[in-house]
PDB file of C-alpha atoms in Angstrom:
ATOM      1  CA  MET A   1     100.565 269.060 195.776  1.00 39.00           C
ATOM      2  CA  SER A   2      98.245 270.438 193.198  1.00 41.00           C
ATOM      3  CA  SER A   3      97.982 273.823 194.825  1.00 47.00           C
ATOM      4  CA  GLU A   4     100.458 275.132 197.714  1.00 47.00           C
ATOM      5  CA  PRO A   5      98.984 277.526 200.387  1.00 45.00           C
ATOM      6  CA  ARG A   6      98.841 281.029 200.297  1.00 48.00           C
ATOM      7  CA  SER A   7     101.627 281.133 203.058  1.00 59.00           C
ATOM      8  CA  ILE A   8     102.839 278.881 205.969  1.00 77.00           C
ATOM      9  CA  ARG A   9     103.024 280.736 208.981  1.00 83.00           C
ATOM     10  CA  GLY A  10     105.180 279.729 211.967  1.00 87.00           C
ATOM     11  CA  ALA A  11     107.313 277.393 209.857  1.00 85.00           C
ATOM     12  CA  GLN A  12     109.858 277.356 212.118  1.00 88.00           C
ATOM     13  CA  PHE A  13     107.664 275.626 214.870  1.00 92.00           C
ATOM     14  CA  SER A  14     107.801 272.672 212.503  1.00 91.00           C
ATOM     15  CA  SER A  15     109.605 270.469 214.636  1.00 91.00           C
ATOM     16  CA  ALA A  16     107.664 271.390 217.857  1.00 93.00           C
ATOM     17  CA  GLY A  17     104.438 272.515 217.028  1.00 94.00           C
ATOM     18  CA  PHE A  18     100.938 271.711 216.001  1.00 95.00           C
ATOM     19  CA  ILE A  19      98.567 272.470 213.145  1.00 93.00           C
ATOM     20  CA  LEU A  20      94.088 273.328 213.239  1.00 94.00           C
ATOM     21  CA  VAL A  21      92.932 271.217 210.780  1.00 92.00           C
ATOM     22  CA  ASP A  22      89.205 271.206 209.789  1.00 92.00           C
ATOM     23  CA  LYS A  23      88.341 267.367 208.618  1.00 92.00           C
ATOM     24  CA  THR A  24      85.777 267.105 205.888  1.00 90.00           C
ATOM     25  CA  SER A  25      83.612 263.964 205.771  1.00 91.00           C
ATOM     26  CA  GLY A  26      84.921 260.557 204.341  1.00 89.00           C
ATOM     27  CA  PRO A  27      88.715 260.259 205.550  1.00 88.00           C
ATOM     28  CA  THR A  28      89.932 258.829 208.600  1.00 88.00           C
ATOM     29  CA  SER A  29      92.098 260.731 210.930  1.00 89.00           C
ATOM     30  CA  ALA A  30      95.102 258.980 209.835  1.00 89.00           C
ATOM     31  CA  ALA A  31      94.457 259.974 206.559  1.00 88.00           C
ATOM     32  CA  VAL A  32      94.253 263.487 207.150  1.00 89.00           C
ATOM     33  CA  VAL A  33      97.814 263.042 208.980  1.00 90.00           C
ATOM     34  CA  GLY A  34      99.311 261.041 206.284  1.00 88.00           C
ATOM     35  CA  GLY A  35      97.976 263.599 203.489  1.00 85.00           C
ATOM     36  CA  LEU A  36      99.567 266.439 205.459  1.00 87.00           C
ATOM     37  CA  LYS A  37     102.586 264.717 206.625  1.00 87.00           C
ATOM     38  CA  ARG A  38     103.266 264.197 202.408  1.00 84.00           C
ATOM     39  CA  ALA A  39     102.138 267.839 201.838  1.00 82.00           C
ATOM     40  CA  LEU A  40     104.111 269.818 204.027  1.00 86.00           C
ATOM     41  CA  ARG A  41     107.269 267.080 203.221  1.00 85.00           C
ATOM     42  CA  GLU A  42     106.749 267.983 199.248  1.00 80.00           C
ATOM     43  CA  ILE A  43     106.998 272.038 200.210  1.00 79.00           C
ATOM     44  CA  GLY A  44     109.903 271.253 202.408  1.00 83.00           C
ATOM     45  CA  VAL A  45     108.521 272.199 205.659  1.00 85.00           C
ATOM     46  CA  LEU A  46     108.610 268.755 207.087  1.00 88.00           C
ATOM     47  CA  ASP A  47     111.657 266.424 206.974  1.00 89.00           C
ATOM     48  CA  LYS A  48     111.514 262.620 206.848  1.00 89.00           C
ATOM     49  CA  ALA A  49     112.571 262.351 210.621  1.00 90.00           C
ATOM     50  CA  THR A  50     109.922 264.529 211.795  1.00 91.00           C
ATOM     51  CA  LYS A  51     106.845 262.797 213.668  1.00 93.00           C
ATOM     52  CA  ILE A  52     103.157 263.766 212.896  1.00 94.00           C
ATOM     53  CA  GLY A  53     100.316 262.855 215.110  1.00 93.00           C
ATOM     54  CA  HIS A  54      96.915 264.049 216.050  1.00 91.00           C
ATOM     55  CA  GLY A  55      95.497 264.855 219.420  1.00 88.00           C
ATOM     56  CA  GLY A  56      92.096 262.982 219.226  1.00 85.00           C
ATOM     57  CA  THR A  57      90.436 260.858 216.497  1.00 87.00           C
ATOM     58  CA  LEU A  58      87.462 261.723 214.363  1.00 91.00           C
ATOM     59  CA  ASP A  59      85.430 259.279 212.947  1.00 90.00           C
ATOM     60  CA  PRO A  60      85.547 259.191 209.341  1.00 91.00           C
ATOM     61  CA  MET A  61      81.932 260.224 208.805  1.00 93.00           C
ATOM     62  CA  ALA A  62      82.449 263.148 211.320  1.00 95.00           C
ATOM     63  CA  THR A  63      83.501 267.033 210.585  1.00 95.00           C
ATOM     64  CA  GLY A  64      85.401 269.349 212.247  1.00 95.00           C
ATOM     65  CA  LEU A  65      88.548 270.073 214.683  1.00 95.00           C
ATOM     66  CA  LEU A  66      91.808 268.062 214.667  1.00 94.00           C
ATOM     67  CA  VAL A  67      94.595 269.460 216.401  1.00 94.00           C
ATOM     68  CA  ILE A  68      97.446 268.125 214.508  1.00 94.00           C
ATOM     69  CA  LEU A  69     100.824 267.637 216.089  1.00 95.00           C
ATOM     70  CA  LEU A  70     104.603 267.761 215.002  1.00 95.00           C
ATOM     71  CA  GLY A  71     107.609 266.800 215.991  1.00 93.00           C
ATOM     72  CA  ARG A  72     108.434 266.905 219.859  1.00 93.00           C
ATOM     73  CA  ALA A  73     104.695 268.078 220.108  1.00 93.00           C
ATOM     74  CA  THR A  74     103.807 264.672 219.610  1.00 93.00           C
ATOM     75  CA  ARG A  75     104.900 263.615 223.200  1.00 91.00           C
ATOM     76  CA  LEU A  76     102.168 266.150 224.502  1.00 90.00           C
ATOM     77  CA  ALA A  77      99.473 263.878 222.409  1.00 87.00           C
ATOM     78  CA  ASP A  78      98.000 262.751 226.232  1.00 82.00           C
ATOM     79  CA  LEU A  79      97.345 265.848 226.966  1.00 78.00           C
ATOM     80  CA  ALA A  80      95.397 267.216 223.727  1.00 74.00           C
ATOM     81  CA  LEU A  81      93.604 263.901 223.786  1.00 74.00           C
ATOM     82  CA  HIS A  82      91.880 264.847 227.290  1.00 80.00           C
ATOM     83  CA  ALA A  83      91.164 268.135 226.863  1.00 85.00           C
ATOM     84  CA  ASP A  84      87.427 269.337 226.761  1.00 91.00           C
ATOM     85  CA  LYS A  85      85.656 268.883 223.312  1.00 94.00           C
ATOM     86  CA  THR A  86      82.401 270.907 222.049  1.00 97.00           C
ATOM     87  CA  TYR A  87      80.479 268.980 219.202  1.00 98.00           C
ATOM     88  CA  SER A  88      77.422 269.807 217.204  1.00 98.00           C
ATOM     89  CA  GLY A  89      75.284 267.398 215.360  1.00 98.00           C
ATOM     90  CA  VAL A  90      71.947 265.474 214.799  1.00 98.00           C
ATOM     91  CA  ILE A  91      70.917 261.965 216.215  1.00 98.00           C
ATOM     92  CA  GLN A  92      68.279 259.744 214.251  1.00 98.00           C
ATOM     93  CA  LEU A  93      65.509 258.216 216.225  1.00 98.00           C
ATOM     94  CA  GLY A  94      63.417 255.241 215.333  1.00 97.00           C
ATOM     95  CA  TYR A  95      66.306 252.734 215.454  1.00 97.00           C
ATOM     96  CA  ALA A  96      69.827 251.621 216.689  1.00 96.00           C
ATOM     97  CA  THR A  97      72.600 250.357 215.105  1.00 96.00           C
ATOM     98  CA  ASP A  98      75.619 248.418 215.548  1.00 92.00           C
ATOM     99  CA  THR A  99      78.363 251.310 215.133  1.00 93.00           C
ATOM    100  CA  ASP A 100      76.101 253.776 217.149  1.00 95.00           C
ATOM    101  CA  ASP A 101      76.313 255.534 213.808  1.00 95.00           C
ATOM    102  CA  VAL A 102      74.234 256.059 210.473  1.00 96.00           C
ATOM    103  CA  THR A 103      77.306 254.187 208.523  1.00 93.00           C
ATOM    104  CA  GLY A 104      76.324 250.584 210.677  1.00 93.00           C
ATOM    105  CA  ALA A 105      73.715 248.084 209.872  1.00 93.00           C
ATOM    106  CA  GLN A 106      70.450 248.369 211.736  1.00 96.00           C
ATOM    107  CA  ILE A 107      69.329 246.673 215.048  1.00 93.00           C
ATOM    108  CA  GLY A 108      66.111 245.079 215.017  1.00 90.00           C
ATOM    109  CA  GLU A 109      62.855 246.618 213.539  1.00 92.00           C
ATOM    110  CA  ARG A 110      62.298 250.598 213.435  1.00 94.00           C
ATOM    111  CA  SER A 111      60.115 252.167 216.355  1.00 95.00           C
ATOM    112  CA  SER A 112      57.476 254.813 216.466  1.00 96.00           C
ATOM    113  CA  VAL A 113      59.301 257.900 217.435  1.00 96.00           C
ATOM    114  CA  PRO A 114      57.191 260.038 220.473  1.00 96.00           C
ATOM    115  CA  ALA A 115      56.222 263.531 219.672  1.00 95.00           C
ATOM    116  CA  LEU A 116      59.017 265.298 221.984  1.00 96.00           C
ATOM    117  CA  SER A 117      58.335 268.889 223.776  1.00 97.00           C
ATOM    118  CA  GLN A 118      61.354 270.901 224.207  1.00 97.00           C
ATOM    119  CA  ALA A 119      60.222 270.363 228.101  1.00 97.00           C
ATOM    120  CA  GLN A 120      60.848 266.608 227.457  1.00 97.00           C
ATOM    121  CA  LEU A 121      64.228 267.225 225.709  1.00 98.00           C
ATOM    122  CA  ASP A 122      65.709 269.437 228.318  1.00 98.00           C
ATOM    123  CA  GLU A 123      64.770 266.585 230.941  1.00 97.00           C
ATOM    124  CA  THR A 124      66.498 264.182 228.616  1.00 97.00           C
ATOM    125  CA  ALA A 125      69.669 266.540 228.389  1.00 98.00           C
ATOM    126  CA  LYS A 126      69.614 266.717 232.355  1.00 97.00           C
ATOM    127  CA  LYS A 127      69.623 262.894 232.271  1.00 96.00           C
ATOM    128  CA  PHE A 128      73.230 262.975 230.630  1.00 97.00           C
ATOM    129  CA  THR A 129      74.818 265.647 232.237  1.00 97.00           C
ATOM    130  CA  GLY A 130      77.692 265.858 234.749  1.00 96.00           C
ATOM    131  CA  GLU A 131      79.478 262.528 235.796  1.00 96.00           C
ATOM    132  CA  ILE A 132      77.738 259.628 234.331  1.00 95.00           C
ATOM    133  CA  SER A 133      78.980 256.400 233.030  1.00 94.00           C
ATOM    134  CA  GLN A 134      79.226 255.210 229.489  1.00 94.00           C
ATOM    135  CA  ARG A 135      79.817 252.297 227.174  1.00 90.00           C
ATOM    136  CA  PRO A 136      82.092 253.049 224.401  1.00 89.00           C
ATOM    137  CA  PRO A 137      80.664 251.726 221.166  1.00 86.00           C
ATOM    138  CA  SER A 138      81.735 248.191 219.882  1.00 84.00           C
ATOM    139  CA  TYR A 139      83.213 249.622 216.826  1.00 76.00           C
ATOM    140  CA  SER A 140      86.110 251.769 218.323  1.00 76.00           C
ATOM    141  CA  ALA A 141      89.976 251.897 218.620  1.00 75.00           C
ATOM    142  CA  LEU A 142      89.753 250.548 222.111  1.00 77.00           C
ATOM    143  CA  LYS A 143      91.841 247.492 222.579  1.00 79.00           C
ATOM    144  CA  VAL A 144      90.504 244.410 223.667  1.00 76.00           C
ATOM    145  CA  ASP A 145      93.407 241.503 224.604  1.00 74.00           C
ATOM    146  CA  GLY A 146      95.647 243.534 222.251  1.00 78.00           C
ATOM    147  CA  LYS A 147      93.247 243.960 219.437  1.00 76.00           C
ATOM    148  CA  ARG A 148      91.461 246.762 218.010  1.00 82.00           C
ATOM    149  CA  ALA A 149      87.663 246.644 219.204  1.00 76.00           C
ATOM    150  CA  TYR A 150      86.442 247.655 215.779  1.00 78.00           C
ATOM    151  CA  ASP A 151      88.466 244.720 214.145  1.00 79.00           C
ATOM    152  CA  LEU A 152      86.928 242.251 216.532  1.00 76.00           C
ATOM    153  CA  ALA A 153      83.781 243.187 215.980  1.00 74.00           C
ATOM    154  CA  ARG A 154      84.141 243.174 211.935  1.00 83.00           C
ATOM    155  CA  ALA A 155      85.137 239.743 212.486  1.00 78.00           C
ATOM    156  CA  GLY A 156      81.590 238.587 213.754  1.00 77.00           C
ATOM    157  CA  ASN A 157      82.694 238.392 217.574  1.00 76.00           C
ATOM    158  CA  GLU A 158      80.132 240.248 220.463  1.00 77.00           C
ATOM    159  CA  VAL A 159      82.487 243.271 221.175  1.00 74.00           C
ATOM    160  CA  VAL A 160      80.983 244.536 224.897  1.00 78.00           C
ATOM    161  CA  LEU A 161      83.290 246.923 226.270  1.00 78.00           C
ATOM    162  CA  ALA A 162      83.511 248.069 229.884  1.00 83.00           C
ATOM    163  CA  GLU A 163      81.844 251.321 231.087  1.00 87.00           C
ATOM    164  CA  ARG A 164      83.895 254.182 231.513  1.00 90.00           C
ATOM    165  CA  GLU A 165      83.491 257.296 233.801  1.00 93.00           C
ATOM    166  CA  ILE A 166      83.212 260.932 231.779  1.00 93.00           C
ATOM    167  CA  ASN A 167      81.888 264.096 232.232  1.00 95.00           C
ATOM    168  CA  VAL A 168      79.550 265.934 230.251  1.00 96.00           C
ATOM    169  CA  GLY A 169      79.505 269.845 231.019  1.00 95.00           C
ATOM    170  CA  LYS A 170      76.443 270.724 228.624  1.00 95.00           C
ATOM    171  CA  ILE A 171      73.940 269.242 226.125  1.00 97.00           C
ATOM    172  CA  GLU A 172      71.583 271.052 224.228  1.00 98.00           C
ATOM    173  CA  LEU A 173      68.797 269.081 222.609  1.00 98.00           C
ATOM    174  CA  LYS A 174      66.600 270.690 219.833  1.00 98.00           C
ATOM    175  CA  SER A 175      63.674 268.985 217.692  1.00 97.00           C
ATOM    176  CA  LEU A 176      64.796 269.263 214.206  1.00 97.00           C
ATOM    177  CA  THR A 177      62.209 266.958 212.401  1.00 96.00           C
ATOM    178  CA  THR A 178      60.077 264.295 213.779  1.00 96.00           C
ATOM    179  CA  ASP A 179      62.495 261.783 214.005  1.00 97.00           C
ATOM    180  CA  GLN A 180      65.606 264.186 214.331  1.00 98.00           C
ATOM    181  CA  VAL A 181      67.333 265.977 217.385  1.00 98.00           C
ATOM    182  CA  GLY A 182      69.922 268.476 216.845  1.00 98.00           C
ATOM    183  CA  PHE A 183      72.611 268.846 219.886  1.00 98.00           C
ATOM    184  CA  VAL A 184      75.377 270.931 221.089  1.00 98.00           C
ATOM    185  CA  ILE A 185      77.674 268.740 223.753  1.00 97.00           C
ATOM    186  CA  SER A 186      80.794 269.982 225.727  1.00 97.00           C
ATOM    187  CA  SER A 187      82.068 267.046 227.302  1.00 95.00           C
ATOM    188  CA  SER A 188      85.760 265.577 229.006  1.00 90.00           C
ATOM    189  CA  GLY A 189      88.105 264.325 226.706  1.00 86.00           C
ATOM    190  CA  GLY A 190      87.406 260.717 225.791  1.00 86.00           C
ATOM    191  CA  THR A 191      83.470 260.694 225.347  1.00 92.00           C
ATOM    192  CA  TYR A 192      82.040 259.023 222.267  1.00 93.00           C
ATOM    193  CA  ILE A 193      79.075 261.036 220.951  1.00 96.00           C
ATOM    194  CA  ARG A 194      78.264 258.075 219.310  1.00 96.00           C
ATOM    195  CA  SER A 195      77.839 256.394 222.456  1.00 96.00           C
ATOM    196  CA  LEU A 196      75.477 259.256 224.061  1.00 97.00           C
ATOM    197  CA  ALA A 197      73.380 259.301 220.811  1.00 97.00           C
ATOM    198  CA  ARG A 198      72.346 255.585 221.506  1.00 97.00           C
ATOM    199  CA  ASP A 199      71.994 256.139 224.956  1.00 97.00           C
ATOM    200  CA  ILE A 200      69.505 259.281 224.428  1.00 98.00           C
ATOM    201  CA  GLY A 201      68.008 257.353 221.718  1.00 97.00           C
ATOM    202  CA  ALA A 202      67.295 254.441 224.370  1.00 96.00           C
ATOM    203  CA  PHE A 203      66.275 256.884 226.759  1.00 97.00           C
ATOM    204  CA  ILE A 204      63.673 258.092 224.957  1.00 97.00           C
ATOM    205  CA  GLY A 205      62.417 254.765 224.071  1.00 96.00           C
ATOM    206  CA  CYS A 206      62.813 254.282 220.201  1.00 97.00           C
ATOM    207  CA  GLY A 207      66.174 253.590 219.755  1.00 97.00           C
ATOM    208  CA  GLY A 208      68.730 256.464 218.480  1.00 97.00           C
ATOM    209  CA  THR A 209      71.914 256.471 216.385  1.00 98.00           C
ATOM    210  CA  LEU A 210      74.276 259.359 215.698  1.00 98.00           C
ATOM    211  CA  ALA A 211      73.372 260.589 212.098  1.00 98.00           C
ATOM    212  CA  SER A 212      76.016 263.497 211.530  1.00 98.00           C
ATOM    213  CA  LEU A 213      78.981 264.852 214.302  1.00 98.00           C
ATOM    214  CA  ARG A 214      81.090 267.951 214.082  1.00 98.00           C
ATOM    215  CA  ARG A 215      83.889 268.943 216.598  1.00 97.00           C
ATOM    216  CA  GLU A 216      83.675 272.824 217.105  1.00 97.00           C
ATOM    217  CA  SER A 217      86.480 273.225 219.522  1.00 95.00           C
ATOM    218  CA  SER A 218      88.859 270.983 221.270  1.00 93.00           C
ATOM    219  CA  GLY A 219      91.107 272.655 224.591  1.00 88.00           C
ATOM    220  CA  GLY A 220      90.194 276.364 223.937  1.00 88.00           C
ATOM    221  CA  PHE A 221      90.858 276.055 220.223  1.00 93.00           C
ATOM    222  CA  SER A 222      88.274 276.641 217.486  1.00 95.00           C
ATOM    223  CA  VAL A 223      87.297 275.025 214.413  1.00 95.00           C
ATOM    224  CA  ASP A 224      86.686 278.620 213.164  1.00 94.00           C
ATOM    225  CA  ASN A 225      90.809 278.933 213.108  1.00 91.00           C
ATOM    226  CA  ALA A 226      91.314 275.798 211.214  1.00 90.00           C
ATOM    227  CA  ALA A 227      92.515 275.260 207.620  1.00 86.00           C
ATOM    228  CA  THR A 228      90.394 272.838 205.482  1.00 81.00           C
ATOM    229  CA  CYS A 229      91.920 269.797 204.611  1.00 74.00           C
ATOM    230  CA  ASN A 230      91.288 267.649 201.460  1.00 68.00           C
ATOM    231  CA  LEU A 231      92.472 264.391 200.682  1.00 59.00           C
ATOM    232  CA  PRO A 232      94.126 262.284 199.107  1.00 55.00           C
ATOM    233  CA  THR A 233      96.572 265.361 198.023  1.00 53.00           C
ATOM    234  CA  GLY A 234      96.465 267.250 201.534  1.00 51.00           C
ATOM    235  CA  ASP A 235      95.778 270.597 200.137  1.00 57.00           C
ATOM    236  CA  ILE A 236      94.808 273.265 201.971  1.00 56.00           C
ATOM    237  CA  THR A 237      91.710 274.704 200.497  1.00 52.00           C
ATOM    238  CA  VAL A 238      90.676 277.435 202.778  1.00 41.00           C
ATOM    239  CA  GLY A 239      92.346 279.745 204.993  1.00 49.00           C
ATOM    240  CA  GLU A 240      96.127 280.116 205.751  1.00 65.00           C
ATOM    241  CA  LEU A 241      97.691 277.146 207.302  1.00 80.00           C
ATOM    242  CA  GLU A 242      99.790 278.101 210.127  1.00 89.00           C
ATOM    243  CA  ILE A 243     101.910 275.879 212.749  1.00 93.00           C
ATOM    244  CA  ARG A 244     101.459 277.010 216.271  1.00 94.00           C
ATOM    245  CA  PRO A 245     104.557 276.669 218.884  1.00 95.00           C
ATOM    246  CA  TRP A 246     104.011 273.805 221.082  1.00 95.00           C
ATOM    247  CA  TRP A 247     103.286 275.925 224.306  1.00 94.00           C
ATOM    248  CA  GLU A 248     100.015 277.117 222.834  1.00 94.00           C
ATOM    249  CA  LEU A 249      99.060 273.515 223.623  1.00 92.00           C
ATOM    250  CA  LEU A 250      99.529 274.535 227.654  1.00 91.00           C
ATOM    251  CA  PRO A 251      97.725 278.207 227.921  1.00 88.00           C
ATOM    252  CA  THR A 252      96.886 277.513 231.416  1.00 85.00           C
ATOM    253  CA  VAL A 253     100.439 275.774 232.673  1.00 87.00           C
ATOM    254  CA  PRO A 254     102.541 278.648 234.655  1.00 86.00           C
ATOM    255  CA  CYS A 255     105.936 279.161 233.594  1.00 87.00           C
ATOM    256  CA  ILE A 256     109.225 279.278 235.307  1.00 86.00           C
ATOM    257  CA  ASP A 257     112.299 281.367 233.744  1.00 87.00           C
ATOM    258  CA  VAL A 258     115.570 280.090 234.421  1.00 87.00           C
ATOM    259  CA  ASP A 259     119.550 280.192 233.692  1.00 87.00           C
ATOM    260  CA  GLU A 260     120.124 278.657 229.907  1.00 90.00           C
ATOM    261  CA  SER A 261     122.655 276.098 231.957  1.00 89.00           C
ATOM    262  CA  ILE A 262     119.983 274.492 233.538  1.00 88.00           C
ATOM    263  CA  SER A 263     118.020 274.393 229.718  1.00 90.00           C
ATOM    264  CA  ILE A 264     121.306 272.548 228.525  1.00 91.00           C
ATOM    265  CA  GLY A 265     121.617 270.445 231.614  1.00 90.00           C
ATOM    266  CA  LEU A 266     118.050 269.383 230.884  1.00 88.00           C
ATOM    267  CA  ALA A 267     118.499 268.714 227.108  1.00 90.00           C
ATOM    268  CA  GLY A 268     121.821 266.326 228.047  1.00 88.00           C
ATOM    269  CA  GLY A 269     119.822 264.413 230.727  1.00 83.00           C
ATOM    270  CA  ASP A 270     121.408 265.946 233.678  1.00 82.00           C
ATOM    271  CA  GLN A 271     119.402 265.242 236.389  1.00 78.00           C
ATOM    272  CA  ARG A 272     121.234 267.664 238.370  1.00 80.00           C
ATOM    273  CA  ALA A 273     119.335 270.224 236.984  1.00 81.00           C
ATOM    274  CA  LEU A 274     116.023 269.431 238.283  1.00 82.00           C
ATOM    275  CA  PRO A 275     116.617 270.671 241.723  1.00 78.00           C
ATOM    276  CA  ARG A 276     118.268 273.602 240.796  1.00 75.00           C
ATOM    277  CA  LEU A 277     114.937 274.412 238.485  1.00 73.00           C
ATOM    278  CA  GLU A 278     112.803 273.343 241.526  1.00 68.00           C
ATOM    279  CA  SER A 279     114.664 275.793 243.842  1.00 67.00           C
ATOM    280  CA  ASN A 280     114.042 278.635 241.303  1.00 63.00           C
ATOM    281  CA  SER A 281     112.197 281.570 243.369  1.00 55.00           C
ATOM    282  CA  SER A 282     110.445 282.509 239.964  1.00 59.00           C
ATOM    283  CA  ILE A 283     108.111 279.585 240.382  1.00 62.00           C
ATOM    284  CA  GLY A 284     104.877 280.976 241.308  1.00 53.00           C
ATOM    285  CA  GLY A 285     101.351 281.841 239.624  1.00 54.00           C
ATOM    286  CA  ASN A 286      98.976 278.650 240.300  1.00 57.00           C
ATOM    287  CA  PHE A 287     101.828 276.219 240.581  1.00 62.00           C
ATOM    288  CA  THR A 288     100.945 274.219 243.838  1.00 64.00           C
ATOM    289  CA  GLY A 289     103.582 271.434 243.306  1.00 66.00           C
ATOM    290  CA  LEU A 290     101.074 268.451 243.301  1.00 75.00           C
ATOM    291  CA  PRO A 291     101.963 265.262 241.697  1.00 79.00           C
ATOM    292  CA  GLY A 292     101.227 265.286 237.795  1.00 81.00           C
ATOM    293  CA  GLU A 293     101.235 269.351 237.737  1.00 84.00           C
ATOM    294  CA  LEU A 294     103.229 270.802 235.007  1.00 88.00           C
ATOM    295  CA  LEU A 295     105.554 273.490 234.449  1.00 88.00           C
ATOM    296  CA  ILE A 296     106.849 274.831 231.729  1.00 91.00           C
ATOM    297  CA  TYR A 297     110.374 276.400 232.224  1.00 91.00           C
ATOM    298  CA  ARG A 298     112.112 279.238 229.941  1.00 90.00           C
ATOM    299  CA  VAL A 299     115.221 281.054 229.035  1.00 91.00           C
ATOM    300  CA  GLN A 300     114.844 284.851 228.126  1.00 89.00           C
ATOM    301  CA  SER A 301     111.069 284.161 228.087  1.00 89.00           C
ATOM    302  CA  VAL A 302     111.239 281.761 225.572  1.00 92.00           C
ATOM    303  CA  PRO A 303     109.503 278.474 226.262  1.00 94.00           C
ATOM    304  CA  HIS A 304     112.302 275.672 226.371  1.00 94.00           C
ATOM    305  CA  GLY A 305     110.496 272.514 227.853  1.00 92.00           C
ATOM    306  CA  VAL A 306     108.340 270.892 230.203  1.00 91.00           C
ATOM    307  CA  VAL A 307     108.593 269.378 233.628  1.00 89.00           C
ATOM    308  CA  ARG A 308     105.896 267.296 235.697  1.00 86.00           C
ATOM    309  CA  ARG A 309     105.716 266.982 239.593  1.00 84.00           C
ATOM    310  CA  GLY A 310     106.768 263.667 240.389  1.00 82.00           C
ATOM    311  CA  GLU A 311     105.816 261.826 243.923  1.00 80.00           C
ATOM    312  CA  SER A 312     109.926 262.552 244.476  1.00 78.00           C
ATOM    313  CA  GLY A 313     109.917 265.574 242.720  1.00 78.00           C
ATOM    314  CA  LEU A 314     110.419 267.355 239.376  1.00 84.00           C
ATOM    315  CA  GLU A 315     110.714 265.313 236.557  1.00 86.00           C
ATOM    316  CA  LEU A 316     111.686 265.774 232.862  1.00 88.00           C
ATOM    317  CA  ALA A 317     108.671 265.829 230.549  1.00 88.00           C
ATOM    318  CA  LEU A 318     110.037 267.461 227.220  1.00 89.00           C
ATOM    319  CA  HIS A 319     112.788 269.682 226.733  1.00 90.00           C
ATOM    320  CA  VAL A 320     112.463 271.182 223.118  1.00 92.00           C
ATOM    321  CA  GLY A 321     115.146 274.062 223.441  1.00 89.00           C
ATOM    322  CA  SER A 322     115.310 277.520 221.963  1.00 82.00           C
ATOM    323  CA  VAL A 323     113.292 278.100 218.832  1.00 73.00           C
ATOM    324  CA  PRO A 324     113.327 281.399 216.962  1.00 61.00           C
ATOM    325  CA  ASN A 325     110.301 283.650 216.569  1.00 58.00           C
TER     326      ASN A 325
END
C-alpha cells in the first residue's frame, strides 16, 4: 500500500468480522474485495488462509456501501445479501438500453419525455411500491443453465430472466431536468434498481435507464460510517478502517447465555450439545422457535456462534468461539 490507514480498529475480529466500505465508481465489487485483501495482507491484518467476500454486489458504475465479510463471517453472506437496502440515484428518461443503465447500448429510437408534475411522479412511485414482480436485467450475475446471464448476453444470446417477487418499501421521485428524475428507494435484498429504472421509464411511456446509483444503507448500516477504498491498491483514503465483530451483522437476533462446555462441544461437532442449549432457561426475548429462526449463543456475555431452528430442532449455523475484546 502506498499509504496505510491511520489506524485499524477491531483488528482482533479479522477472523470473523466485517468492514463497511464506500465503493467508488468504476471497480467491480470483486475488485474491491481483492484490493482490500491485498492491502490487509500487506500490513499483517489478514493471513492467506482467511476468506474475504462481500454481502451484496454493486455494479461497477455504482457507488456506496459494500459490506465486506472476513473469515468465518463470510458464512453469514446470505443474511447480509437479503438485508433491506436504501439507494439514491438518477433515472435517464427518453430511451432504454440493453443493460438497463447508461453504460449499455441504446434500444430503439429516443422518445420525447412528457412534462411530469410532482403529482404524476408520486402516482408513478405508488405503482412500484409494495410487493411487486420484477424481471432482473439480462446483464446480471444470475445463472441460466449454469452460466452467468451477463456472459450469455455478451455472447449475443437472448436472455430473458424469470420475474421474481420483491418488496419496495419506499420510492421518492423528483424531477431534476426535463429528462432526468432523481430517486430514493428502500427495498428488500435482491431488488435490481436498474430494472426499476427501466420499468418506471416504460410506465411513464418514454423509456428509461439508470444514470447513477448510490447505496446509502444496508441492513441498518449507513455509508456515512464507511471507509472509502481506492483501487487498485486498496488504500483507505477517508476515515479510519474498522473491522467490526460478526455479531453486529445480526442486531435483532436474540441471545442465549450458555456454559462454556456447550460452546466447546459445538466447536467439536458434538450434536449432543444442541439439546442442552435448547433446554437452557435463559432463552427469551423475541425467540419464538419457528423454523429458520436464529439464536446467538454466548459465554460470559461474549458471542460464540449462531444456531438455527430446523424442522427437528436446533442446528449449528456458525461457530466462532471466543474473540478477545
